[in-house]
Short mmCIF file of C-alpha atoms in Angstrom, two decimals:
data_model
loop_
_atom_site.label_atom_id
_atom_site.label_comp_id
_atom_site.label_asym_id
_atom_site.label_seq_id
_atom_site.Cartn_x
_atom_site.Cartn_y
_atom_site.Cartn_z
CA UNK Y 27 15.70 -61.98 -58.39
CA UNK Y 28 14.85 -58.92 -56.87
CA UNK Y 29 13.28 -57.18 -59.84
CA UNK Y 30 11.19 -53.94 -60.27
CA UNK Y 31 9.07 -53.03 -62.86
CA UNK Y 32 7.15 -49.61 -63.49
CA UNK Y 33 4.47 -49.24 -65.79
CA UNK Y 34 3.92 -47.23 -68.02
CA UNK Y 35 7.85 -46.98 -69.58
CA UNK Y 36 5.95 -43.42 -71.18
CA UNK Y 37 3.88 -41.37 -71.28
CA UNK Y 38 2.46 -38.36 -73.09
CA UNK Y 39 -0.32 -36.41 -71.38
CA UNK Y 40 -2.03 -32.81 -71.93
CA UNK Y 41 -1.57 -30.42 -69.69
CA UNK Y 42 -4.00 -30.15 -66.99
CA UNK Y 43 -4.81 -34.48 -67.00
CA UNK Y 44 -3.73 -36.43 -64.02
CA UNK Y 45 -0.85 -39.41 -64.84
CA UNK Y 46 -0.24 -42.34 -62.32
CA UNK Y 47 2.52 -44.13 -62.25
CA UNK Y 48 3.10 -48.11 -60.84
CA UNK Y 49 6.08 -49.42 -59.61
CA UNK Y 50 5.55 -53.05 -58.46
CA UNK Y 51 8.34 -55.25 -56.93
CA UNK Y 52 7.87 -58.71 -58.77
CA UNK Y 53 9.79 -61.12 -56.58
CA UNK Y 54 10.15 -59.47 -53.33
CA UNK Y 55 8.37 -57.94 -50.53
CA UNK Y 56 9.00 -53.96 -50.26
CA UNK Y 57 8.08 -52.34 -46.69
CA UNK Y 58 9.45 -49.30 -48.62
CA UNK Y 59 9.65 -47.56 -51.86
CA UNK Y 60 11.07 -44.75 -52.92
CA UNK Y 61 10.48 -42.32 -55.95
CA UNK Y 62 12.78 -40.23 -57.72
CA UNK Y 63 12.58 -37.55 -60.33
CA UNK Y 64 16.29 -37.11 -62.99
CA UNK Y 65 16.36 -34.22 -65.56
CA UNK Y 66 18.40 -34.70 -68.41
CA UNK Y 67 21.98 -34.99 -67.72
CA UNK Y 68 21.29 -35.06 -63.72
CA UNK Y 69 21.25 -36.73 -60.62
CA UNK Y 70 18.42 -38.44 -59.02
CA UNK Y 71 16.43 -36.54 -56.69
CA UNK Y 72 14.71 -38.18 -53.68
CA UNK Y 73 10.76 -37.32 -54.22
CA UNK Y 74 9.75 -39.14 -51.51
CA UNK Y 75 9.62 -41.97 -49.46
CA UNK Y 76 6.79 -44.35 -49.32
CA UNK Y 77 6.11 -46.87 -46.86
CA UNK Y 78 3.20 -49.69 -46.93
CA UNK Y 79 0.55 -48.68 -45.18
CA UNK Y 80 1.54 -45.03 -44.19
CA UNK Y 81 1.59 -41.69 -45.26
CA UNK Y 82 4.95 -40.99 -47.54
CA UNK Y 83 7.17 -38.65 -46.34
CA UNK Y 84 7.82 -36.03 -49.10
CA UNK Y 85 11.35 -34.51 -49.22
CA UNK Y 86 11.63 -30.16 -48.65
CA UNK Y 87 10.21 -28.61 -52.13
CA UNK Y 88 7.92 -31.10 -53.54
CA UNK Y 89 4.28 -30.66 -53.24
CA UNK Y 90 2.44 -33.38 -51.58
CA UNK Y 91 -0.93 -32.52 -53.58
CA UNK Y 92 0.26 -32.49 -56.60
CA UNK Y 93 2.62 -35.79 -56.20
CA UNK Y 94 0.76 -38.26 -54.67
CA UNK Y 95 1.84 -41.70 -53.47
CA UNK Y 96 0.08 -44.56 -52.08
CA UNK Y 97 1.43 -47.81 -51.08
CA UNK Y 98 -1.30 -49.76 -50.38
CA UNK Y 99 1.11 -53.45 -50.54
CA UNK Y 100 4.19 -54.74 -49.96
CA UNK Y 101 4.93 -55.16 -53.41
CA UNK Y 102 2.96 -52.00 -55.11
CA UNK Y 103 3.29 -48.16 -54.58
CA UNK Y 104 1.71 -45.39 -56.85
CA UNK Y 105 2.56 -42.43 -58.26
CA UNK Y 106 0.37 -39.49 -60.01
CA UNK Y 107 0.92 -36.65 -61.07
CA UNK Y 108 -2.17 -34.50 -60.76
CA UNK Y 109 -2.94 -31.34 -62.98
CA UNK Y 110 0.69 -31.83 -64.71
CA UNK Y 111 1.85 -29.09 -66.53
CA UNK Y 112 5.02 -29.03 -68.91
CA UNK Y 113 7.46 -28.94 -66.27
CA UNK Y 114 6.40 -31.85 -64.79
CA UNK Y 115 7.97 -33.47 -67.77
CA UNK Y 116 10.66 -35.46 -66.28
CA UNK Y 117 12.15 -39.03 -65.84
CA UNK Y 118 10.77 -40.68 -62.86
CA UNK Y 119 12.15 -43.30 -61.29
CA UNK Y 120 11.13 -45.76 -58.50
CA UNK Y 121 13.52 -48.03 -56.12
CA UNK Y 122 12.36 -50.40 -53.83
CA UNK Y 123 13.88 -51.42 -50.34
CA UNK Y 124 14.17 -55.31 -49.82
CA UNK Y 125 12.07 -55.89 -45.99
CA UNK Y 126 14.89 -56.27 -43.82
CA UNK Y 127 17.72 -55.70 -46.58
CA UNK Y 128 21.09 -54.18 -46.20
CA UNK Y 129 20.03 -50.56 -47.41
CA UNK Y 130 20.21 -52.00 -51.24
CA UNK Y 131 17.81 -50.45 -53.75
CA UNK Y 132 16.80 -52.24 -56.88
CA UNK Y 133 15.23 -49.88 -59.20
CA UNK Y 134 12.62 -49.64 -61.47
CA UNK Y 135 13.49 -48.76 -65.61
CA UNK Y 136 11.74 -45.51 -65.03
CA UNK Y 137 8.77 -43.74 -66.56
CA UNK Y 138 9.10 -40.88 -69.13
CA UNK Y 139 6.58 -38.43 -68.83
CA UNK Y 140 6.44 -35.65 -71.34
CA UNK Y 141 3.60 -32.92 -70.47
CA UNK Y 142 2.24 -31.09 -73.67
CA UNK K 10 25.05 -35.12 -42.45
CA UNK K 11 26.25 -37.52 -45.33
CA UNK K 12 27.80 -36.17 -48.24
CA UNK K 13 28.89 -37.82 -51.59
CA UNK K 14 31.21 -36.03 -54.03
CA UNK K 15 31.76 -37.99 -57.47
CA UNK K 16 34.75 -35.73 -58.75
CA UNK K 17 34.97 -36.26 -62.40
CA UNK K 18 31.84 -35.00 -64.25
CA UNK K 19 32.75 -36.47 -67.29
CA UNK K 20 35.69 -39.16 -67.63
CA UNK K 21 36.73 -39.81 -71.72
CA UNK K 22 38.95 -43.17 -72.23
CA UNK K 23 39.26 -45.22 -75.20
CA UNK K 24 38.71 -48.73 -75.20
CA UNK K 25 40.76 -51.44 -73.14
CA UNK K 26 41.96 -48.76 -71.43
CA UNK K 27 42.23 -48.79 -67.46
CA UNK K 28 39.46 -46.41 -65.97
CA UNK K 29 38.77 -44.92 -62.35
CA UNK K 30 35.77 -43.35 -61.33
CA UNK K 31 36.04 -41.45 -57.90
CA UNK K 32 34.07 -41.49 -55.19
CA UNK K 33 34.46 -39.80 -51.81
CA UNK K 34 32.22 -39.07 -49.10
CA UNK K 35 31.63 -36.91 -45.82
CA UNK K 36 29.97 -39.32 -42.76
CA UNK K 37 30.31 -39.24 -39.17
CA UNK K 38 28.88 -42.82 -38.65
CA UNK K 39 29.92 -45.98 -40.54
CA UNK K 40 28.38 -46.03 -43.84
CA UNK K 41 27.32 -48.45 -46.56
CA UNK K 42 28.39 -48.18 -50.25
CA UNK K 43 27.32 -48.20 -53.74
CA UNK K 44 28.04 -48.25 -57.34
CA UNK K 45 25.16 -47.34 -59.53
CA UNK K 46 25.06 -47.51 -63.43
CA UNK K 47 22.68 -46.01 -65.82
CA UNK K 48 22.36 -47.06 -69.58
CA UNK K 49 20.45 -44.16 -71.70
CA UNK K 50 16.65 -44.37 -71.17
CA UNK K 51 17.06 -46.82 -68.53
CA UNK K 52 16.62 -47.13 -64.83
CA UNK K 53 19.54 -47.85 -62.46
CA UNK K 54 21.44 -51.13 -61.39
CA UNK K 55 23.96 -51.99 -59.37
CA UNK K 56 27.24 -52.37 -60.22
CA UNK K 57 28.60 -53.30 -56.55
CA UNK K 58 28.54 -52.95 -52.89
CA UNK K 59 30.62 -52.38 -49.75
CA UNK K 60 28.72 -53.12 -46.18
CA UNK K 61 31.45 -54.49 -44.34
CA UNK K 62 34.72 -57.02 -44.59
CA UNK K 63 37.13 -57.17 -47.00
CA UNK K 64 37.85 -53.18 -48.88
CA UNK K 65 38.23 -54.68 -51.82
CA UNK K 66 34.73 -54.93 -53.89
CA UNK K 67 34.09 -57.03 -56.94
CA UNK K 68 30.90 -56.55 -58.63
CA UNK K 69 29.26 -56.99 -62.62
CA UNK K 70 30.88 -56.36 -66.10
CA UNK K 71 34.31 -56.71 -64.44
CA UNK K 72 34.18 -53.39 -62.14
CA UNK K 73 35.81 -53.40 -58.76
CA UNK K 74 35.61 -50.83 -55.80
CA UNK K 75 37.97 -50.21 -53.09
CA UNK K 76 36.94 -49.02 -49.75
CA UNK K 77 39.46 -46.80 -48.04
CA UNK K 78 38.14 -45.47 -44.89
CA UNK K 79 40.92 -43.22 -43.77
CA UNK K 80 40.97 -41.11 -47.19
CA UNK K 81 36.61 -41.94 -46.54
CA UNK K 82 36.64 -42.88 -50.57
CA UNK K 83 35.16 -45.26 -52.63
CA UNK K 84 36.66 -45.27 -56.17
CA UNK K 85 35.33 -47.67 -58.97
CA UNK K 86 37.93 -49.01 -61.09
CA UNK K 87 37.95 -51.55 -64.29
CA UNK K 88 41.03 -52.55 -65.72
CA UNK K 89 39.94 -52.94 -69.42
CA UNK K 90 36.52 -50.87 -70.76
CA UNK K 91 34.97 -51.89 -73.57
CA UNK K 92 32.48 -49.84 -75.54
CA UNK K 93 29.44 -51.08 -73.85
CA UNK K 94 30.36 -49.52 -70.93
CA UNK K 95 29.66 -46.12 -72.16
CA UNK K 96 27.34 -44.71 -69.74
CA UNK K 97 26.39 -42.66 -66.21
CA UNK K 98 27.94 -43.94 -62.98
CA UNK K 99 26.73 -42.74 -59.53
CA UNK K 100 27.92 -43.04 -56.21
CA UNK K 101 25.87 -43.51 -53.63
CA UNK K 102 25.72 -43.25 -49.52
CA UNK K 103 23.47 -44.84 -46.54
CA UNK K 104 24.09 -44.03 -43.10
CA UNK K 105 23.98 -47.44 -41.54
CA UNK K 106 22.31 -46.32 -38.01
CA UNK K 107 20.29 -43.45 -39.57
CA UNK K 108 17.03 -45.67 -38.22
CA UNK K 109 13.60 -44.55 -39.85
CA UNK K 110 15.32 -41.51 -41.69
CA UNK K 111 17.48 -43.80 -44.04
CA UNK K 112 18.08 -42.90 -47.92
CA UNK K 113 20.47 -43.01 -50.68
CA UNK K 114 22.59 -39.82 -50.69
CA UNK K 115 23.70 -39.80 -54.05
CA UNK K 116 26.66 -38.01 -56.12
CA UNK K 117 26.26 -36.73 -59.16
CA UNK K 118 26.95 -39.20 -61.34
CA UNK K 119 29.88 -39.34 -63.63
CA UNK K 120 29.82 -39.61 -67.52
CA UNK K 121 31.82 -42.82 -69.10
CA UNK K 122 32.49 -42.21 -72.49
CA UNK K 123 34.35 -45.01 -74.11
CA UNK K 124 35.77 -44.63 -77.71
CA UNK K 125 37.47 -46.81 -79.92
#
């Protein structure tokens, strides 16, 4: 149980194109989501915060326009990355929250998104 | 504000060797606790948790954690490693009365490199 799957596993866009990203919790209802960005030989680092049916709340330093998340179900939020540009090339990963869970996250097998 | 310090960027062992991973963190509130691993090109899973009860943790592939509030660590041991264990281990924090503003604060990570 309790699995998450994101879609696409990569991704190669040109720069300037728009790239959304689906993470979908398969067995499990998710009153929040969360999405996460890792560089190479990094941490994760908190994007945002996406709850069903609200706005997300972005963390300090990442652009709201240009990373935009919907969570429009309890078992699907969205990601895309509009106008990316080579340094949006990244590993992005999404976790989802289990509705009235201990804090646990189960996470997605991330997306690789190289920008050219 | 929550804190997690992974102190070992990079731990080298050969294989069947014991191995510790450490963990400590900064809280003012009671906290829960996680072990995250990473294979390369893959999302994250969980290795184990603490929320409450016994200190003593048992989770997948043989790993253990042991809470220890006073010294406010959370160390991930295994007694034996085996190759397949090569990979990135994170630590991670949730304030367990941080209401609406919960997240992961994450270490890190540390790098297992098991040889033979």
């Amino acid at each position: 149980g309790a699995v998450v799957s994101q879609h696409p596993s990569w991704v190669i866009c040109k720069s300037g194109t728009s790239v959304k990203i689906e993470c979908r919790s398969l067995d499990f209802q998710a009153t929040t989501m969360f999405w996460y960005r890792q560089f190479p030989k990094q941490s994760l680092m908190l994007m945002a915060t996406s709850n069903e049916g609200s706005k997300a709340t972005y963390e300090q330093g990442v652009e709201k326009d240009k990373f935009l998340i919907n969570h429009a179900s309890l078992t699907l939020s969205t990601l895309t990355v509009t106008s990316a540009h080579p340094e949006d090339s990244s590993f992005y990963i999404c976790s989802a929250r289990q509705t009235g869970g201990s804090g646990e996250q189960y996470f997605g097998p991330g997306t690789r998104l190289t920008v050219t | 504000a929550q804190s997690v310090t992974q102190l070992d960027s990079q731990v080298p062992v050969f294989e069947e060797a014991p191995v510790e991973l450490r963990c400590n963190y900064s809280s003012s509130v009671s906290v829960y606790l996680f072990w995250y691993v990473q294979y390369p090109n893959q999302g994250l899973q969980l290795l184990l948790k603490y929320l409450s009860g016994s200190t003593l943790v048992k989770g997948i592939n043989g790993f253990e954690a042991e809470f220890n509030k006073s010294q406010t660590s959370f160390h991930l041991r295994k007694p034996s490693v085996h190759i397949s264990d090569t990979a990135e281990y994170f630590c991670a924090v949730w304030a367990s009365n941080a209401g609406n503003n919960r997240k992961l604060i994450w270490g890190l990570g540390t790098s297992l490199a098991v040889n033979p």
